[in-house]
């Protein structure tokens, strides 16, 4: 096993072959805990949805957690996985998510349990846009209104500029972006990370000619004259491109900057060599009553395939501490969904 550590405030990355493990540590009063998180790995077999395939994949996750345990901090309470298994319908996804967990009733069984986590780390529902098509074909696959809005933004004189953390003028551009974040939070009642979180993210994704396979993280800003209208942050790598974060202001929204931002990022991702553009998170169905139905319409309008993933799964390493953590995680999720959103909505 090969181990490499990248400096972080409260986390560290451990790389095992092609597997990345993020270890996060936290404290409650006089006790400290850690969680090992494995994003979008390991790969699932083609028949993962079949009974035999599900059982084999479950065993693989359990064995991998057991193998990692000696290399993790002693206070690690669980290994959390986000299985990269895509389904075309919510029903298929839900059936797999119900079948995958395994709670052993036998205390003598050596294999640790696998439990469906109450909170998903990665958005379980998204749109994947393949980038093998030519630009004209990508445009043709969009809804006509989306093509019209892209042309409208260009006609209105909206410009989009890409920024990286090492660029001259980045700090000023980043300040404008975070102001858009604050406006979005106040307008839509959503919460964001601290400013330092996004700066750290962008600094880690700065281009490095000596590391051509390093993920590229880019800040895009849409501007008209002296007004900054909207911005997004994307991640490009050889496996995929991902739209991570977005924010918009309250002025000139009818200039449709969000459409031109996405189209610019899609073209850049294609040029970078990413095979697919992941719009990264939306409601699971086309439900007009969903509070984020507009997000569903926006992301599906660019074309692509809607996929549904099963969420996060845990292999507990310290079961009593794990139960306490899960109880606290459920309480925190309830507080954010039911209480804070109502407060911000006012």
mmCIF file of C-alpha atoms in Angstrom:
data_model
loop_
_atom_site.group_PDB
_atom_site.id
_atom_site.type_symbol
_atom_site.label_atom_id
_atom_site.label_comp_id
_atom_site.label_asym_id
_atom_site.label_seq_id
_atom_site.Cartn_x
_atom_site.Cartn_y
_atom_site.Cartn_z
ATOM 1 C CA UNK A 1 0.000 0.000 0.000
ATOM 2 C CA UNK A 2 1.319 3.394 -1.015
ATOM 3 C CA UNK A 3 0.506 6.345 1.222
ATOM 4 C CA UNK A 4 0.821 10.065 0.464
ATOM 5 C CA UNK A 5 -0.451 12.957 2.552
ATOM 6 C CA UNK A 6 -1.454 16.418 1.366
ATOM 7 C CA UNK A 7 -1.569 19.175 4.020
ATOM 8 C CA UNK A 8 -5.001 20.319 5.182
ATOM 9 C CA UNK A 9 -6.451 22.047 8.230
ATOM 10 C CA UNK A 10 -8.486 19.132 9.576
ATOM 11 C CA UNK A 11 -8.203 16.483 6.894
ATOM 12 C CA UNK A 12 -5.629 14.404 5.045
ATOM 13 C CA UNK A 13 -5.618 12.509 1.778
ATOM 14 C CA UNK A 14 -4.330 8.950 1.577
ATOM 15 C CA UNK A 15 -3.865 7.472 -1.893
ATOM 16 C CA UNK A 16 -3.921 3.712 -2.352
ATOM 17 C CA UNK A 17 -3.283 2.869 -5.993
ATOM 18 C CA UNK A 18 -6.234 4.594 -7.729
ATOM 19 C CA UNK A 19 -8.212 4.882 -4.496
ATOM 20 C CA UNK A 20 -8.429 8.190 -2.617
ATOM 21 C CA UNK A 21 -9.416 8.223 1.048
ATOM 22 C CA UNK A 22 -10.286 11.477 2.771
ATOM 23 C CA UNK A 23 -9.935 11.329 6.546
ATOM 24 C CA UNK A 24 -11.769 14.003 8.488
ATOM 25 C CA UNK A 25 -11.240 14.517 12.226
ATOM 26 C CA UNK A 26 -13.481 16.335 14.677
ATOM 27 C CA UNK A 27 -13.956 16.671 18.424
ATOM 28 C CA UNK A 28 -16.906 16.545 20.813
ATOM 29 C CA UNK A 29 -16.011 17.840 24.285
ATOM 30 C CA UNK A 30 -13.088 15.674 25.431
ATOM 31 C CA UNK A 31 -13.338 13.031 22.694
ATOM 32 C CA UNK A 32 -12.056 13.076 19.144
ATOM 33 C CA UNK A 33 -13.265 11.037 16.185
ATOM 34 C CA UNK A 34 -12.365 10.495 12.550
ATOM 35 C CA UNK A 35 -14.294 9.390 9.476
ATOM 36 C CA UNK A 36 -12.679 7.883 6.395
ATOM 37 C CA UNK A 37 -14.497 8.834 3.205
ATOM 38 C CA UNK A 38 -13.965 7.253 -0.228
ATOM 39 C CA UNK A 39 -15.641 9.352 -2.966
ATOM 40 C CA UNK A 40 -17.026 7.587 -6.045
ATOM 41 C CA UNK A 41 -15.018 4.400 -5.516
ATOM 42 C CA UNK A 42 -14.458 1.523 -5.867
ATOM 43 C CA UNK A 43 -15.805 0.747 -9.330
ATOM 44 C CA UNK A 44 -18.811 -1.564 -9.347
ATOM 45 C CA UNK A 45 -19.167 -4.625 -11.589
ATOM 46 C CA UNK A 46 -21.385 -4.365 -14.657
ATOM 47 C CA UNK A 47 -23.933 -6.667 -12.992
ATOM 48 C CA UNK A 48 -23.991 -4.734 -9.689
ATOM 49 C CA UNK A 49 -27.800 -4.552 -9.740
ATOM 50 C CA UNK A 50 -28.204 -8.334 -9.935
ATOM 51 C CA UNK A 51 -28.446 -10.331 -6.664
ATOM 52 C CA UNK A 52 -25.023 -11.923 -7.187
ATOM 53 C CA UNK A 53 -23.471 -8.648 -8.320
ATOM 54 C CA UNK A 54 -24.890 -6.777 -5.331
ATOM 55 C CA UNK A 55 -23.596 -9.418 -2.915
ATOM 56 C CA UNK A 56 -20.147 -9.355 -4.527
ATOM 57 C CA UNK A 57 -19.968 -5.573 -4.396
ATOM 58 C CA UNK A 58 -21.117 -5.539 -0.765
ATOM 59 C CA UNK A 59 -18.334 -7.967 0.126
ATOM 60 C CA UNK A 60 -15.821 -5.837 -1.752
ATOM 61 C CA UNK A 61 -16.755 -2.732 0.269
ATOM 62 C CA UNK A 62 -16.601 -4.624 3.553
ATOM 63 C CA UNK A 63 -13.233 -6.196 2.742
ATOM 64 C CA UNK A 64 -11.794 -2.886 1.561
ATOM 65 C CA UNK A 65 -12.813 -1.182 4.815
ATOM 66 C CA UNK A 66 -11.190 -3.979 6.816
ATOM 67 C CA UNK A 67 -8.019 -3.708 4.736
ATOM 68 C CA UNK A 68 -7.809 0.062 5.267
ATOM 69 C CA UNK A 69 -8.363 -0.062 9.029
ATOM 70 C CA UNK A 70 -4.678 -0.523 10.040
ATOM 71 C CA UNK A 71 -3.723 2.561 8.010
ATOM 72 C CA UNK A 72 -6.385 4.838 9.500
ATOM 73 C CA UNK A 73 -6.291 6.789 12.777
ATOM 74 C CA UNK A 74 -7.222 4.642 15.781
ATOM 75 C CA UNK A 75 -10.271 6.823 16.449
ATOM 76 C CA UNK A 76 -11.818 6.238 13.000
ATOM 77 C CA UNK A 77 -15.439 5.287 13.571
ATOM 78 C CA UNK A 78 -16.361 4.242 10.038
ATOM 79 C CA UNK A 79 -15.382 4.088 6.389
ATOM 80 C CA UNK A 80 -17.945 5.870 4.199
ATOM 81 C CA UNK A 81 -18.319 4.965 0.521
ATOM 82 C CA UNK A 82 -20.142 6.667 -2.352
ATOM 83 C CA UNK A 83 -20.637 3.799 -4.829
ATOM 84 C CA UNK A 84 -20.391 5.031 -8.453
ATOM 85 C CA UNK A 85 -23.383 3.003 -9.615
ATOM 86 C CA UNK A 86 -25.703 4.823 -12.031
ATOM 87 C CA UNK A 87 -29.356 3.987 -12.628
ATOM 88 C CA UNK A 88 -31.803 5.404 -15.150
ATOM 89 C CA UNK A 89 -34.761 5.345 -12.769
ATOM 90 C CA UNK A 90 -35.344 6.108 -9.098
ATOM 91 C CA UNK A 91 -37.051 2.740 -8.659
ATOM 92 C CA UNK A 92 -33.979 0.785 -9.802
ATOM 93 C CA UNK A 93 -31.726 2.933 -7.646
ATOM 94 C CA UNK A 94 -33.921 2.499 -4.571
ATOM 95 C CA UNK A 95 -34.064 -1.276 -5.016
ATOM 96 C CA UNK A 96 -30.267 -1.452 -5.168
ATOM 97 C CA UNK A 97 -29.875 0.849 -2.144
ATOM 98 C CA UNK A 98 -32.216 -1.401 -0.168
ATOM 99 C CA UNK A 99 -30.456 -4.601 -1.212
ATOM 100 C CA UNK A 100 -26.842 -3.479 -0.750
ATOM 101 C CA UNK A 101 -26.678 -2.961 3.060
ATOM 102 C CA UNK A 102 -26.046 -5.902 5.318
ATOM 103 C CA UNK A 103 -26.434 -5.942 9.089
ATOM 104 C CA UNK A 104 -25.065 -9.118 10.603
ATOM 105 C CA UNK A 105 -27.151 -10.633 13.411
ATOM 106 C CA UNK A 106 -24.292 -12.901 14.392
ATOM 107 C CA UNK A 107 -21.688 -11.426 16.723
ATOM 108 C CA UNK A 108 -19.314 -14.166 15.674
ATOM 109 C CA UNK A 109 -19.379 -13.159 11.987
ATOM 110 C CA UNK A 110 -16.040 -11.643 11.004
ATOM 111 C CA UNK A 111 -17.408 -9.466 8.208
ATOM 112 C CA UNK A 112 -18.368 -5.949 9.398
ATOM 113 C CA UNK A 113 -21.844 -4.656 8.558
ATOM 114 C CA UNK A 114 -22.615 -2.305 5.674
ATOM 115 C CA UNK A 115 -25.157 0.400 6.517
ATOM 116 C CA UNK A 116 -26.948 2.925 4.311
ATOM 117 C CA UNK A 117 -25.910 6.340 5.668
ATOM 118 C CA UNK A 118 -28.751 8.753 6.539
ATOM 119 C CA UNK A 119 -27.081 11.603 4.610
ATOM 120 C CA UNK A 120 -25.550 11.383 1.133
ATOM 121 C CA UNK A 121 -22.199 13.131 0.710
ATOM 122 C CA UNK A 122 -22.468 13.420 -3.083
ATOM 123 C CA UNK A 123 -25.744 14.471 -4.759
ATOM 124 C CA UNK A 124 -27.542 11.238 -5.693
ATOM 125 C CA UNK A 125 -29.349 12.686 -8.741
ATOM 126 C CA UNK A 126 -27.637 14.461 -11.619
ATOM 127 C CA UNK A 127 -27.314 14.939 -15.380
ATOM 128 C CA UNK A 128 -24.299 13.608 -17.286
ATOM 129 C CA UNK A 129 -23.571 15.273 -20.614
ATOM 130 C CA UNK A 130 -21.256 13.240 -22.906
ATOM 131 C CA UNK A 131 -18.655 15.470 -24.568
ATOM 132 C CA UNK A 132 -17.683 13.279 -27.527
ATOM 133 C CA UNK A 133 -20.087 15.177 -29.806
ATOM 134 C CA UNK A 134 -19.063 18.231 -31.804
ATOM 135 C CA UNK A 135 -20.090 21.632 -30.437
ATOM 136 C CA UNK A 136 -22.816 21.981 -33.060
ATOM 137 C CA UNK A 137 -24.199 18.589 -32.016
ATOM 138 C CA UNK A 138 -24.099 19.549 -28.330
ATOM 139 C CA UNK A 139 -26.070 22.681 -29.123
ATOM 140 C CA UNK A 140 -28.580 20.709 -31.188
ATOM 141 C CA UNK A 141 -29.154 18.329 -28.266
ATOM 142 C CA UNK A 142 -30.188 21.216 -25.986
ATOM 143 C CA UNK A 143 -33.696 22.513 -25.666
ATOM 144 C CA UNK A 144 -34.274 25.327 -28.162
ATOM 145 C CA UNK A 145 -34.820 27.865 -25.377
ATOM 146 C CA UNK A 146 -31.384 27.038 -23.974
ATOM 147 C CA UNK A 147 -29.705 27.726 -27.338
ATOM 148 C CA UNK A 148 -31.675 30.964 -27.578
ATOM 149 C CA UNK A 149 -30.589 32.062 -24.094
ATOM 150 C CA UNK A 150 -26.915 31.402 -24.893
ATOM 151 C CA UNK A 151 -27.171 33.532 -28.036
ATOM 152 C CA UNK A 152 -29.115 36.192 -26.121
ATOM 153 C CA UNK A 153 -26.377 36.529 -23.488
ATOM 154 C CA UNK A 154 -23.768 36.907 -26.233
ATOM 155 C CA UNK A 155 -25.920 39.428 -28.085
ATOM 156 C CA UNK A 156 -26.402 41.476 -24.914
ATOM 157 C CA UNK A 157 -22.632 41.715 -24.534
ATOM 158 C CA UNK A 158 -22.189 39.346 -21.585
ATOM 159 C CA UNK A 159 -18.600 38.100 -21.361
ATOM 160 C CA UNK A 160 -17.246 35.112 -19.444
ATOM 161 C CA UNK A 161 -13.712 34.939 -18.076
ATOM 162 C CA UNK A 162 -11.976 31.926 -16.542
ATOM 163 C CA UNK A 163 -9.799 32.446 -13.468
ATOM 164 C CA UNK A 164 -7.267 30.286 -11.640
ATOM 165 C CA UNK A 165 -5.778 30.978 -8.231
ATOM 166 C CA UNK A 166 -2.340 31.904 -9.598
ATOM 167 C CA UNK A 167 -3.695 34.438 -12.134
ATOM 168 C CA UNK A 168 -3.064 38.154 -11.760
ATOM 169 C CA UNK A 169 -6.280 39.765 -10.563
ATOM 170 C CA UNK A 170 -7.632 36.539 -9.097
ATOM 171 C CA UNK A 171 -8.214 37.956 -5.614
ATOM 172 C CA UNK A 172 -10.437 40.746 -6.947
ATOM 173 C CA UNK A 173 -12.338 38.292 -9.153
ATOM 174 C CA UNK A 174 -12.736 35.909 -6.225
ATOM 175 C CA UNK A 175 -14.115 38.717 -4.040
ATOM 176 C CA UNK A 176 -16.747 39.464 -6.686
ATOM 177 C CA UNK A 177 -17.641 35.787 -6.813
ATOM 178 C CA UNK A 178 -18.125 35.521 -3.075
ATOM 179 C CA UNK A 179 -20.313 38.632 -3.103
ATOM 180 C CA UNK A 180 -22.504 36.798 -5.622
ATOM 181 C CA UNK A 181 -22.585 33.843 -3.211
ATOM 182 C CA UNK A 182 -23.808 36.077 -0.407
ATOM 183 C CA UNK A 183 -26.494 37.547 -2.657
ATOM 184 C CA UNK A 184 -27.635 34.066 -3.645
ATOM 185 C CA UNK A 185 -27.768 32.991 -0.002
ATOM 186 C CA UNK A 186 -29.896 35.966 1.004
ATOM 187 C CA UNK A 187 -32.212 35.615 -1.992
ATOM 188 C CA UNK A 188 -32.723 31.852 -2.083
ATOM 189 C CA UNK A 189 -32.253 30.910 1.572
ATOM 190 C CA UNK A 190 -29.343 28.539 0.958
ATOM 191 C CA UNK A 191 -26.129 28.231 2.958
ATOM 192 C CA UNK A 192 -22.551 28.125 1.724
ATOM 193 C CA UNK A 193 -19.099 27.404 3.099
ATOM 194 C CA UNK A 194 -16.758 30.012 4.503
ATOM 195 C CA UNK A 195 -14.842 32.112 1.993
ATOM 196 C CA UNK A 196 -11.594 30.334 2.884
ATOM 197 C CA UNK A 197 -13.090 26.998 1.790
ATOM 198 C CA UNK A 198 -13.530 28.120 -1.819
ATOM 199 C CA UNK A 199 -10.162 29.864 -1.943
ATOM 200 C CA UNK A 200 -8.459 26.696 -0.672
ATOM 201 C CA UNK A 201 -10.335 24.631 -3.258
ATOM 202 C CA UNK A 202 -9.246 26.886 -6.102
ATOM 203 C CA UNK A 203 -5.650 27.008 -4.877
ATOM 204 C CA UNK A 204 -5.492 23.210 -4.864
ATOM 205 C CA UNK A 205 -6.748 23.119 -8.450
ATOM 206 C CA UNK A 206 -4.221 25.589 -9.871
ATOM 207 C CA UNK A 207 -2.710 24.382 -13.189
ATOM 208 C CA UNK A 208 0.668 22.671 -12.826
ATOM 209 C CA UNK A 209 2.570 21.905 -16.071
ATOM 210 C CA UNK A 210 4.629 19.275 -14.247
ATOM 211 C CA UNK A 211 1.448 17.397 -13.307
ATOM 212 C CA UNK A 212 -0.707 17.119 -16.455
ATOM 213 C CA UNK A 213 -3.119 14.686 -14.767
ATOM 214 C CA UNK A 214 -3.777 16.990 -11.814
ATOM 215 C CA UNK A 215 -7.468 18.045 -11.580
ATOM 216 C CA UNK A 216 -8.070 21.596 -12.784
ATOM 217 C CA UNK A 217 -10.402 23.803 -10.725
ATOM 218 C CA UNK A 218 -11.623 26.979 -12.417
ATOM 219 C CA UNK A 219 -13.643 30.023 -11.431
ATOM 220 C CA UNK A 220 -15.809 31.443 -14.220
ATOM 221 C CA UNK A 221 -17.331 34.907 -13.936
ATOM 222 C CA UNK A 222 -19.997 36.374 -16.215
ATOM 223 C CA UNK A 223 -19.829 40.141 -16.545
ATOM 224 C CA UNK A 224 -21.656 42.912 -18.378
ATOM 225 C CA UNK A 225 -19.878 46.263 -18.439
ATOM 226 C CA UNK A 226 -19.075 46.920 -14.752
ATOM 227 C CA UNK A 227 -21.617 44.464 -13.349
ATOM 228 C CA UNK A 228 -20.687 40.954 -12.247
ATOM 229 C CA UNK A 229 -23.777 38.873 -12.972
ATOM 230 C CA UNK A 230 -23.001 35.259 -12.053
ATOM 231 C CA UNK A 231 -20.205 32.783 -11.438
ATOM 232 C CA UNK A 232 -19.500 29.070 -11.244
ATOM 233 C CA UNK A 233 -16.678 26.798 -10.045
ATOM 234 C CA UNK A 234 -15.849 23.679 -12.047
ATOM 235 C CA UNK A 235 -13.479 20.730 -11.740
ATOM 236 C CA UNK A 236 -11.941 19.094 -14.825
ATOM 237 C CA UNK A 237 -10.074 15.785 -14.789
ATOM 238 C CA UNK A 238 -9.477 12.928 -17.202
ATOM 239 C CA UNK A 239 -12.405 10.993 -15.805
ATOM 240 C CA UNK A 240 -15.042 13.749 -15.896
ATOM 241 C CA UNK A 241 -15.808 17.438 -15.560
ATOM 242 C CA UNK A 242 -18.010 18.568 -12.677
ATOM 243 C CA UNK A 243 -19.998 21.739 -12.109
ATOM 244 C CA UNK A 244 -19.389 22.219 -8.383
ATOM 245 C CA UNK A 245 -20.834 25.580 -7.292
ATOM 246 C CA UNK A 246 -22.806 28.447 -8.754
ATOM 247 C CA UNK A 247 -23.977 31.893 -7.666
ATOM 248 C CA UNK A 248 -25.796 34.809 -9.258
ATOM 249 C CA UNK A 249 -26.615 38.427 -8.536
ATOM 250 C CA UNK A 250 -29.880 40.336 -8.742
ATOM 251 C CA UNK A 251 -29.058 42.688 -11.627
ATOM 252 C CA UNK A 252 -29.538 41.943 -15.348
ATOM 253 C CA UNK A 253 -30.784 38.442 -14.704
ATOM 254 C CA UNK A 254 -32.753 38.719 -17.944
ATOM 255 C CA UNK A 255 -29.373 38.733 -19.759
ATOM 256 C CA UNK A 256 -29.195 34.966 -19.115
ATOM 257 C CA UNK A 257 -25.586 34.813 -17.863
ATOM 258 C CA UNK A 258 -26.009 31.343 -16.295
ATOM 259 C CA UNK A 259 -26.575 29.758 -19.718
ATOM 260 C CA UNK A 260 -23.464 31.305 -21.244
ATOM 261 C CA UNK A 261 -21.425 30.324 -18.164
ATOM 262 C CA UNK A 262 -22.382 26.671 -18.515
ATOM 263 C CA UNK A 263 -21.827 26.629 -22.262
ATOM 264 C CA UNK A 264 -18.368 28.156 -21.822
ATOM 265 C CA UNK A 265 -17.460 25.562 -19.172
ATOM 266 C CA UNK A 266 -18.809 22.721 -21.333
ATOM 267 C CA UNK A 267 -16.645 23.811 -24.280
ATOM 268 C CA UNK A 268 -13.574 24.145 -22.045
ATOM 269 C CA UNK A 269 -14.198 20.706 -20.498
ATOM 270 C CA UNK A 270 -14.406 19.197 -23.965
ATOM 271 C CA UNK A 271 -11.117 20.870 -24.951
ATOM 272 C CA UNK A 272 -9.495 19.706 -21.686
ATOM 273 C CA UNK A 273 -10.326 16.117 -22.590
ATOM 274 C CA UNK A 274 -12.983 15.278 -19.995
ATOM 275 C CA UNK A 275 -15.342 12.660 -21.480
ATOM 276 C CA UNK A 276 -18.444 13.831 -19.633
ATOM 277 C CA UNK A 277 -19.790 16.967 -17.912
ATOM 278 C CA UNK A 278 -21.564 16.295 -14.609
ATOM 279 C CA UNK A 279 -24.105 18.966 -13.617
ATOM 280 C CA UNK A 280 -23.823 17.623 -10.060
ATOM 281 C CA UNK A 281 -27.061 17.573 -8.188
ATOM 282 C CA UNK A 282 -30.758 18.257 -8.737
ATOM 283 C CA UNK A 283 -34.187 16.989 -7.616
ATOM 284 C CA UNK A 284 -34.799 13.327 -8.476
ATOM 285 C CA UNK A 285 -37.887 13.880 -10.638
ATOM 286 C CA UNK A 286 -39.649 16.523 -12.716
ATOM 287 C CA UNK A 287 -41.932 17.528 -9.847
ATOM 288 C CA UNK A 288 -43.332 21.080 -10.181
ATOM 289 C CA UNK A 289 -43.998 21.122 -6.433
ATOM 290 C CA UNK A 290 -40.355 20.490 -5.514
ATOM 291 C CA UNK A 291 -38.762 23.672 -4.094
ATOM 292 C CA UNK A 292 -35.809 23.248 -6.492
ATOM 293 C CA UNK A 293 -37.819 22.352 -9.591
ATOM 294 C CA UNK A 294 -36.239 25.279 -11.444
ATOM 295 C CA UNK A 295 -32.817 23.699 -10.934
ATOM 296 C CA UNK A 296 -34.104 20.449 -12.435
ATOM 297 C CA UNK A 297 -35.371 22.268 -15.518
ATOM 298 C CA UNK A 298 -32.162 24.282 -15.904
ATOM 299 C CA UNK A 299 -29.777 21.320 -15.748
ATOM 300 C CA UNK A 300 -31.827 18.913 -17.859
ATOM 301 C CA UNK A 301 -32.294 21.554 -20.568
ATOM 302 C CA UNK A 302 -28.676 21.203 -21.696
ATOM 303 C CA UNK A 303 -29.294 17.630 -22.806
ATOM 304 C CA UNK A 304 -27.484 14.654 -21.384
ATOM 305 C CA UNK A 305 -28.622 11.639 -19.420
ATOM 306 C CA UNK A 306 -30.365 11.761 -16.055
ATOM 307 C CA UNK A 307 -28.771 9.337 -13.601
ATOM 308 C CA UNK A 308 -29.650 8.306 -10.065
ATOM 309 C CA UNK A 309 -27.054 7.040 -7.578
ATOM 310 C CA UNK A 310 -27.679 5.150 -4.322
ATOM 311 C CA UNK A 311 -26.061 7.571 -1.865
ATOM 312 C CA UNK A 312 -23.525 6.863 0.857
ATOM 313 C CA UNK A 313 -22.838 3.602 2.715
ATOM 314 C CA UNK A 314 -20.879 3.057 5.914
ATOM 315 C CA UNK A 315 -18.794 0.239 7.287
ATOM 316 C CA UNK A 316 -18.605 0.951 11.053
ATOM 317 C CA UNK A 317 -15.276 0.317 12.739
ATOM 318 C CA UNK A 318 -16.326 1.402 16.259
ATOM 319 C CA UNK A 319 -20.003 0.582 16.468
ATOM 320 C CA UNK A 320 -20.953 2.405 19.684
ATOM 321 C CA UNK A 321 -19.284 5.651 18.607
ATOM 322 C CA UNK A 322 -20.757 5.214 15.148
ATOM 323 C CA UNK A 323 -24.298 5.023 16.551
ATOM 324 C CA UNK A 324 -23.796 8.280 18.419
ATOM 325 C CA UNK A 325 -22.399 9.968 15.327
ATOM 326 C CA UNK A 326 -25.302 8.817 13.130
ATOM 327 C CA UNK A 327 -27.808 10.117 15.680
ATOM 328 C CA UNK A 328 -26.055 13.492 15.629
ATOM 329 C CA UNK A 329 -25.913 13.456 11.811
ATOM 330 C CA UNK A 330 -29.663 12.823 11.576
ATOM 331 C CA UNK A 331 -30.331 15.661 14.017
ATOM 332 C CA UNK A 332 -28.097 18.030 12.074
ATOM 333 C CA UNK A 333 -29.801 17.132 8.780
ATOM 334 C CA UNK A 334 -33.231 17.716 10.328
ATOM 335 C CA UNK A 335 -32.111 21.084 11.709
ATOM 336 C CA UNK A 336 -30.831 22.277 8.339
ATOM 337 C CA UNK A 337 -33.780 20.995 6.301
ATOM 338 C CA UNK A 338 -36.657 21.832 8.607
ATOM 339 C CA UNK A 339 -35.500 24.757 10.745
ATOM 340 C CA UNK A 340 -32.766 26.793 9.061
ATOM 341 C CA UNK A 341 -34.467 26.779 5.660
ATOM 342 C CA UNK A 342 -37.660 28.140 7.199
ATOM 343 C CA UNK A 343 -35.723 30.829 9.060
ATOM 344 C CA UNK A 344 -33.826 31.877 5.933
ATOM 345 C CA UNK A 345 -37.006 31.713 3.859
ATOM 346 C CA UNK A 346 -38.455 34.480 5.987
#
